[in-house]
Amino acid sequence: MGLQQVSSLNLADVGDLLDMHSTTTELRGTRPFMTLRAHQREGDSVSALWDSGAVTSVLSPDAFSWFKERGSVLREVDLDGLSLTAANGSSLKVNGAYLLRFRFLHKTMEGVFVVVPNLQGLVIVGMNVIMAENLTLVPGTAQVAIGTKEGP
C-alpha cells in the first residue's frame, strides 16, 4: 500500500483532510497542516497535521515506512509503558517509537514519533515536537512558523 493510499483507520477524520499535494503550510477545514520532507532528499514530502492538543507526535505504519526508506529514521526509542489515548477516549495500539530527522521550512529537525497502526491520518505533529523545535502557529494566518527564543 502506497503512502498516498491510506484511507481507513480512525483518529479524528484526519485521513479525509490530507492532501499529498499541499503547500509548505496550509489550513484545510479548520486544521493547519505542515509539509515535512526527508532530511536527506529533495522533492517528495508528506503532509502532517499540526495538533497542539496531541502530547505525542504519531504516524501511521505507511508514513513510518516512507521516512525509513528515505533514511530519516535514526533509531528506536524505548518508551516502556507508554499508553496513548485518542481524543475520543479510546486506547491506541503502539507499534514502537522512533527518533526521526526531517526538514520543515528548510530547517532540519528531530523528534520522537510513535507508530500507531490504527491512525487514520499519516502524520500528526504533537507538542513534543512543537515545543522542542519552537514551532508556532501565526495568528490570523494559520501558518506554522519557526519561532525564536523571543517569540515567532
PDB file of N, CA and C in Angstrom, residues 37-104:
ATOM      1  N   ARG A  37       9.647  17.019   4.874  1.00  0.00           N
ATOM      2  CA  ARG A  37      10.477  16.373   3.857  1.00  0.00           C
ATOM      3  C   ARG A  37      11.520  15.500   4.540  1.00  0.00           C
ATOM      4  N   ALA A  38      11.932  14.460   3.856  1.00  0.00           N
ATOM      5  CA  ALA A  38      13.021  13.624   4.362  1.00  0.00           C
ATOM      6  C   ALA A  38      14.272  14.486   4.452  1.00  0.00           C
ATOM      7  N   HIS A  39      15.072  14.291   5.466  1.00  0.00           N
ATOM      8  CA  HIS A  39      16.210  15.194   5.693  1.00  0.00           C
ATOM      9  C   HIS A  39      17.317  15.038   4.666  1.00  0.00           C
ATOM     10  N   GLN A  40      17.392  13.917   3.975  1.00  0.00           N
ATOM     11  CA  GLN A  40      18.483  13.693   3.021  1.00  0.00           C
ATOM     12  C   GLN A  40      18.056  13.827   1.575  1.00  0.00           C
ATOM     13  N   ARG A  41      16.804  14.176   1.312  1.00  0.00           N
ATOM     14  CA  ARG A  41      16.298  14.179  -0.054  1.00  0.00           C
ATOM     15  C   ARG A  41      15.501  15.422  -0.368  1.00  0.00           C
ATOM     16  N   GLU A  42      15.663  15.905  -1.550  1.00  0.00           N
ATOM     17  CA  GLU A  42      14.798  16.968  -2.060  1.00  0.00           C
ATOM     18  C   GLU A  42      13.604  16.295  -2.724  1.00  0.00           C
ATOM     19  N   GLY A  43      12.593  17.056  -2.982  1.00  0.00           N
ATOM     20  CA  GLY A  43      11.480  16.517  -3.755  1.00  0.00           C
ATOM     21  C   GLY A  43      10.295  16.128  -2.926  1.00  0.00           C
ATOM     22  N   ASP A  44      10.072  14.815  -2.800  1.00  0.00           N
ATOM     23  CA  ASP A  44       8.828  14.347  -2.196  1.00  0.00           C
ATOM     24  C   ASP A  44       8.664  14.775  -0.749  1.00  0.00           C
ATOM     25  N   SER A  45       7.413  14.802  -0.323  1.00  0.00           N
ATOM     26  CA  SER A  45       7.100  15.281   1.016  1.00  0.00           C
ATOM     27  C   SER A  45       5.858  14.554   1.529  1.00  0.00           C
ATOM     28  N   VAL A  46       5.566  14.776   2.790  1.00  0.00           N
ATOM     29  CA  VAL A  46       4.366  14.221   3.409  1.00  0.00           C
ATOM     30  C   VAL A  46       3.693  15.328   4.211  1.00  0.00           C
ATOM     31  N   SER A  47       2.366  15.345   4.185  1.00  0.00           N
ATOM     32  CA  SER A  47       1.612  16.325   4.966  1.00  0.00           C
ATOM     33  C   SER A  47       1.479  15.833   6.388  1.00  0.00           C
ATOM     34  N   ALA A  48       1.583  16.764   7.322  1.00  0.00           N
ATOM     35  CA  ALA A  48       1.441  16.435   8.732  1.00  0.00           C
ATOM     36  C   ALA A  48       0.473  17.419   9.367  1.00  0.00           C
ATOM     37  N   LEU A  49      -0.440  16.890  10.152  1.00  0.00           N
ATOM     38  CA  LEU A  49      -1.381  17.736  10.873  1.00  0.00           C
ATOM     39  C   LEU A  49      -0.681  18.363  12.063  1.00  0.00           C
ATOM     40  N   TRP A  50      -0.769  19.683  12.222  1.00  0.00           N
ATOM     41  CA  TRP A  50      -0.294  20.408  13.411  1.00  0.00           C
ATOM     42  C   TRP A  50      -1.373  20.207  14.461  1.00  0.00           C
ATOM     43  N   ASP A  51      -1.039  19.614  15.607  1.00  0.00           N
ATOM     44  CA  ASP A  51      -2.056  19.333  16.616  1.00  0.00           C
ATOM     45  C   ASP A  51      -1.526  19.640  18.008  1.00  0.00           C
ATOM     46  N   SER A  52      -1.788  20.860  18.482  1.00  0.00           N
ATOM     47  CA  SER A  52      -1.322  21.262  19.807  1.00  0.00           C
ATOM     48  C   SER A  52      -2.090  20.554  20.915  1.00  0.00           C
ATOM     49  N   GLY A  53      -3.149  19.830  20.567  1.00  0.00           N
ATOM     50  CA  GLY A  53      -3.879  19.030  21.539  1.00  0.00           C
ATOM     51  C   GLY A  53      -3.298  17.642  21.716  1.00  0.00           C
ATOM     52  N   ALA A  54      -2.336  17.281  20.875  1.00  0.00           N
ATOM     53  CA  ALA A  54      -1.677  15.969  20.972  1.00  0.00           C
ATOM     54  C   ALA A  54      -0.364  16.137  21.741  1.00  0.00           C
ATOM     55  N   VAL A  55      -0.225  15.414  22.819  1.00  0.00           N
ATOM     56  CA  VAL A  55       1.007  15.489  23.605  1.00  0.00           C
ATOM     57  C   VAL A  55       2.157  14.866  22.837  1.00  0.00           C
ATOM     58  N   THR A  56       1.886  13.770  22.141  1.00  0.00           N
ATOM     59  CA  THR A  56       2.903  12.981  21.450  1.00  0.00           C
ATOM     60  C   THR A  56       2.684  13.034  19.943  1.00  0.00           C
ATOM     61  N   SER A  57       3.751  13.114  19.190  1.00  0.00           N
ATOM     62  CA  SER A  57       3.671  13.041  17.734  1.00  0.00           C
ATOM     63  C   SER A  57       3.507  11.579  17.330  1.00  0.00           C
ATOM     64  N   VAL A  58       2.622  11.344  16.360  1.00  0.00           N
ATOM     65  CA  VAL A  58       2.339   9.976  15.931  1.00  0.00           C
ATOM     66  C   VAL A  58       2.351   9.890  14.412  1.00  0.00           C
ATOM     67  N   LEU A  59       2.543   8.676  13.909  1.00  0.00           N
ATOM     68  CA  LEU A  59       2.477   8.451  12.485  1.00  0.00           C
ATOM     69  C   LEU A  59       1.980   7.046  12.208  1.00  0.00           C
ATOM     70  N   SER A  60       1.435   6.855  11.031  1.00  0.00           N
ATOM     71  CA  SER A  60       0.933   5.558  10.610  1.00  0.00           C
ATOM     72  C   SER A  60       2.105   4.669  10.196  1.00  0.00           C
ATOM     73  N   PRO A  61       1.893   3.353  10.126  1.00  0.00           N
ATOM     74  CA  PRO A  61       2.952   2.466   9.633  1.00  0.00           C
ATOM     75  C   PRO A  61       3.420   2.828   8.221  1.00  0.00           C
ATOM     76  N   ASP A  62       2.502   3.257   7.350  1.00  0.00           N
ATOM     77  CA  ASP A  62       2.910   3.654   5.992  1.00  0.00           C
ATOM     78  C   ASP A  62       3.800   4.891   6.019  1.00  0.00           C
ATOM     79  N   ALA A  63       3.462   5.846   6.871  1.00  0.00           N
ATOM     80  CA  ALA A  63       4.306   7.036   6.986  1.00  0.00           C
ATOM     81  C   ALA A  63       5.662   6.666   7.579  1.00  0.00           C
ATOM     82  N   PHE A  64       5.686   5.763   8.555  1.00  0.00           N
ATOM     83  CA  PHE A  64       6.948   5.299   9.123  1.00  0.00           C
ATOM     84  C   PHE A  64       7.821   4.679   8.028  1.00  0.00           C
ATOM     85  N   SER A  65       7.223   3.823   7.194  1.00  0.00           N
ATOM     86  CA  SER A  65       7.975   3.208   6.079  1.00  0.00           C
ATOM     87  C   SER A  65       8.502   4.267   5.129  1.00  0.00           C
ATOM     88  N   TRP A  66       7.707   5.301   4.854  1.00  0.00           N
ATOM     89  CA  TRP A  66       8.118   6.389   3.963  1.00  0.00           C
ATOM     90  C   TRP A  66       9.370   7.063   4.510  1.00  0.00           C
ATOM     91  N   PHE A  67       9.365   7.408   5.811  1.00  0.00           N
ATOM     92  CA  PHE A  67      10.535   8.037   6.424  1.00  0.00           C
ATOM     93  C   PHE A  67      11.725   7.077   6.458  1.00  0.00           C
ATOM     94  N   LYS A  68      11.482   5.821   6.772  1.00  0.00           N
ATOM     95  CA  LYS A  68      12.565   4.833   6.860  1.00  0.00           C
ATOM     96  C   LYS A  68      13.241   4.634   5.511  1.00  0.00           C
ATOM     97  N   GLU A  69      12.456   4.517   4.446  1.00  0.00           N
ATOM     98  CA  GLU A  69      13.006   4.346   3.095  1.00  0.00           C
ATOM     99  C   GLU A  69      13.874   5.523   2.680  1.00  0.00           C
ATOM    100  N   ARG A  70      13.681   6.668   3.271  1.00  0.00           N
ATOM    101  CA  ARG A  70      14.419   7.879   2.919  1.00  0.00           C
ATOM    102  C   ARG A  70      15.519   8.216   3.920  1.00  0.00           C
ATOM    103  N   GLY A  71      15.831   7.289   4.818  1.00  0.00           N
ATOM    104  CA  GLY A  71      16.941   7.473   5.755  1.00  0.00           C
ATOM    105  C   GLY A  71      16.656   8.442   6.884  1.00  0.00           C
ATOM    106  N   SER A  72      15.381   8.691   7.177  1.00  0.00           N
ATOM    107  CA  SER A  72      15.031   9.674   8.202  1.00  0.00           C
ATOM    108  C   SER A  72      14.757   9.065   9.576  1.00  0.00           C
ATOM    109  N   VAL A  73      14.764   7.746   9.676  1.00  0.00           N
ATOM    110  CA  VAL A  73      14.583   7.101  10.977  1.00  0.00           C
ATOM    111  C   VAL A  73      15.969   6.881  11.572  1.00  0.00           C
ATOM    112  N   LEU A  74      16.259   7.560  12.674  1.00  0.00           N
ATOM    113  CA  LEU A  74      17.594   7.492  13.274  1.00  0.00           C
ATOM    114  C   LEU A  74      17.755   6.295  14.194  1.00  0.00           C
ATOM    115  N   ARG A  75      16.760   6.054  15.056  1.00  0.00           N
ATOM    116  CA  ARG A  75      16.855   4.915  15.979  1.00  0.00           C
ATOM    117  C   ARG A  75      15.529   4.707  16.682  1.00  0.00           C
ATOM    118  N   GLU A  76      15.377   3.503  17.220  1.00  0.00           N
ATOM    119  CA  GLU A  76      14.196   3.212  18.033  1.00  0.00           C
ATOM    120  C   GLU A  76      14.398   3.821  19.410  1.00  0.00           C
ATOM    121  N   VAL A  77      13.323   4.266  20.018  1.00  0.00           N
ATOM    122  CA  VAL A  77      13.353   4.887  21.340  1.00  0.00           C
ATOM    123  C   VAL A  77      12.536   4.021  22.287  1.00  0.00           C
ATOM    124  N   ASP A  78      13.089   3.732  23.455  1.00  0.00           N
ATOM    125  CA  ASP A  78      12.381   2.919  24.432  1.00  0.00           C
ATOM    126  C   ASP A  78      11.445   3.795  25.249  1.00  0.00           C
ATOM    127  N   LEU A  79      10.173   3.621  25.025  1.00  0.00           N
ATOM    128  CA  LEU A  79       9.162   4.340  25.790  1.00  0.00           C
ATOM    129  C   LEU A  79       8.356   3.312  26.577  1.00  0.00           C
ATOM    130  N   ASP A  80       9.058   2.544  27.384  1.00  0.00           N
ATOM    131  CA  ASP A  80       8.460   1.458  28.147  1.00  0.00           C
ATOM    132  C   ASP A  80       7.234   1.940  28.919  1.00  0.00           C
ATOM    133  N   GLY A  81       6.139   1.237  28.753  1.00  0.00           N
ATOM    134  CA  GLY A  81       4.922   1.563  29.475  1.00  0.00           C
ATOM    135  C   GLY A  81       4.090   2.664  28.853  1.00  0.00           C
ATOM    136  N   LEU A  82       4.479   3.158  27.675  1.00  0.00           N
ATOM    137  CA  LEU A  82       3.716   4.223  27.024  1.00  0.00           C
ATOM    138  C   LEU A  82       2.330   3.720  26.642  1.00  0.00           C
ATOM    139  N   SER A  83       1.324   4.483  26.982  1.00  0.00           N
ATOM    140  CA  SER A  83      -0.028   4.202  26.500  1.00  0.00           C
ATOM    141  C   SER A  83      -0.593   5.507  25.953  1.00  0.00           C
ATOM    142  N   LEU A  84      -1.246   5.408  24.809  1.00  0.00           N
ATOM    143  CA  LEU A  84      -1.820   6.587  24.164  1.00  0.00           C
ATOM    144  C   LEU A  84      -3.333   6.459  24.117  1.00  0.00           C
ATOM    145  N   THR A  85      -3.989   7.592  24.244  1.00  0.00           N
ATOM    146  CA  THR A  85      -5.440   7.646  24.175  1.00  0.00           C
ATOM    147  C   THR A  85      -5.841   8.661  23.115  1.00  0.00           C
ATOM    148  N   ALA A  86      -6.771   8.272  22.264  1.00  0.00           N
ATOM    149  CA  ALA A  86      -7.281   9.167  21.218  1.00  0.00           C
ATOM    150  C   ALA A  86      -8.186  10.216  21.846  1.00  0.00           C
ATOM    151  N   ALA A  87      -8.486  11.244  21.075  1.00  0.00           N
ATOM    152  CA  ALA A  87      -9.348  12.324  21.555  1.00  0.00           C
ATOM    153  C   ALA A  87     -10.719  11.802  21.988  1.00  0.00           C
ATOM    154  N   ASN A  88     -11.170  10.707  21.389  1.00  0.00           N
ATOM    155  CA  ASN A  88     -12.478  10.143  21.751  1.00  0.00           C
ATOM    156  C   ASN A  88     -12.409   9.228  22.973  1.00  0.00           C
ATOM    157  N   GLY A  89     -11.219   9.098  23.582  1.00  0.00           N
ATOM    158  CA  GLY A  89     -11.054   8.304  24.789  1.00  0.00           C
ATOM    159  C   GLY A  89     -10.653   6.862  24.574  1.00  0.00           C
ATOM    160  N   SER A  90     -10.605   6.405  23.329  1.00  0.00           N
ATOM    161  CA  SER A  90     -10.221   5.020  23.065  1.00  0.00           C
ATOM    162  C   SER A  90      -8.700   4.866  23.117  1.00  0.00           C
ATOM    163  N   SER A  91      -8.268   3.668  23.493  1.00  0.00           N
ATOM    164  CA  SER A  91      -6.834   3.368  23.543  1.00  0.00           C
ATOM    165  C   SER A  91      -6.285   3.181  22.141  1.00  0.00           C
ATOM    166  N   LEU A  92      -5.054   3.623  21.954  1.00  0.00           N
ATOM    167  CA  LEU A  92      -4.377   3.435  20.674  1.00  0.00           C
ATOM    168  C   LEU A  92      -3.286   2.387  20.843  1.00  0.00           C
ATOM    169  N   LYS A  93      -3.226   1.451  19.922  1.00  0.00           N
ATOM    170  CA  LYS A  93      -2.159   0.466  19.909  1.00  0.00           C
ATOM    171  C   LYS A  93      -0.872   1.164  19.480  1.00  0.00           C
ATOM    172  N   VAL A  94       0.240   0.767  20.068  1.00  0.00           N
ATOM    173  CA  VAL A  94       1.542   1.369  19.759  1.00  0.00           C
ATOM    174  C   VAL A  94       2.455   0.294  19.178  1.00  0.00           C
ATOM    175  N   ASN A  95       3.047   0.570  17.996  1.00  0.00           N
ATOM    176  CA  ASN A  95       3.978  -0.363  17.358  1.00  0.00           C
ATOM    177  C   ASN A  95       5.431  -0.024  17.630  1.00  0.00           C
ATOM    178  N   GLY A  96       5.702   1.032  18.365  1.00  0.00           N
ATOM    179  CA  GLY A  96       7.068   1.443  18.654  1.00  0.00           C
ATOM    180  C   GLY A  96       7.205   2.940  18.551  1.00  0.00           C
ATOM    181  N   ALA A  97       8.328   3.427  19.045  1.00  0.00           N
ATOM    182  CA  ALA A  97       8.630   4.857  18.990  1.00  0.00           C
ATOM    183  C   ALA A  97      10.007   5.030  18.374  1.00  0.00           C
ATOM    184  N   TYR A  98      10.174   6.064  17.563  1.00  0.00           N
ATOM    185  CA  TYR A  98      11.408   6.258  16.811  1.00  0.00           C
ATOM    186  C   TYR A  98      11.786   7.727  16.757  1.00  0.00           C
ATOM    187  N   LEU A  99      13.079   7.968  16.790  1.00  0.00           N
ATOM    188  CA  LEU A  99      13.597   9.311  16.586  1.00  0.00           C
ATOM    189  C   LEU A  99      13.729   9.525  15.087  1.00  0.00           C
ATOM    190  N   LEU A 100      13.053  10.544  14.572  1.00  0.00           N
ATOM    191  CA  LEU A 100      13.081  10.867  13.146  1.00  0.00           C
ATOM    192  C   LEU A 100      13.797  12.192  12.930  1.00  0.00           C
ATOM    193  N   ARG A 101      14.477  12.286  11.818  1.00  0.00           N
ATOM    194  CA  ARG A 101      15.073  13.554  11.373  1.00  0.00           C
ATOM    195  C   ARG A 101      14.375  13.917  10.064  1.00  0.00           C
ATOM    196  N   PHE A 102      13.891  15.145   9.996  1.00  0.00           N
ATOM    197  CA  PHE A 102      13.131  15.605   8.846  1.00  0.00           C
ATOM    198  C   PHE A 102      13.379  17.090   8.645  1.00  0.00           C
ATOM    199  N   ARG A 103      12.868  17.632   7.541  1.00  0.00           N
ATOM    200  CA  ARG A 103      13.004  19.058   7.276  1.00  0.00           C
ATOM    201  C   ARG A 103      11.631  19.711   7.181  1.00  0.00           C
ATOM    202  N   PHE A 104      11.568  20.914   7.751  1.00  0.00           N
ATOM    203  CA  PHE A 104      10.390  21.767   7.628  1.00  0.00           C
ATOM    204  C   PHE A 104      10.899  23.185   7.420  1.00  0.00           C
TER     205      PHE A 104
END
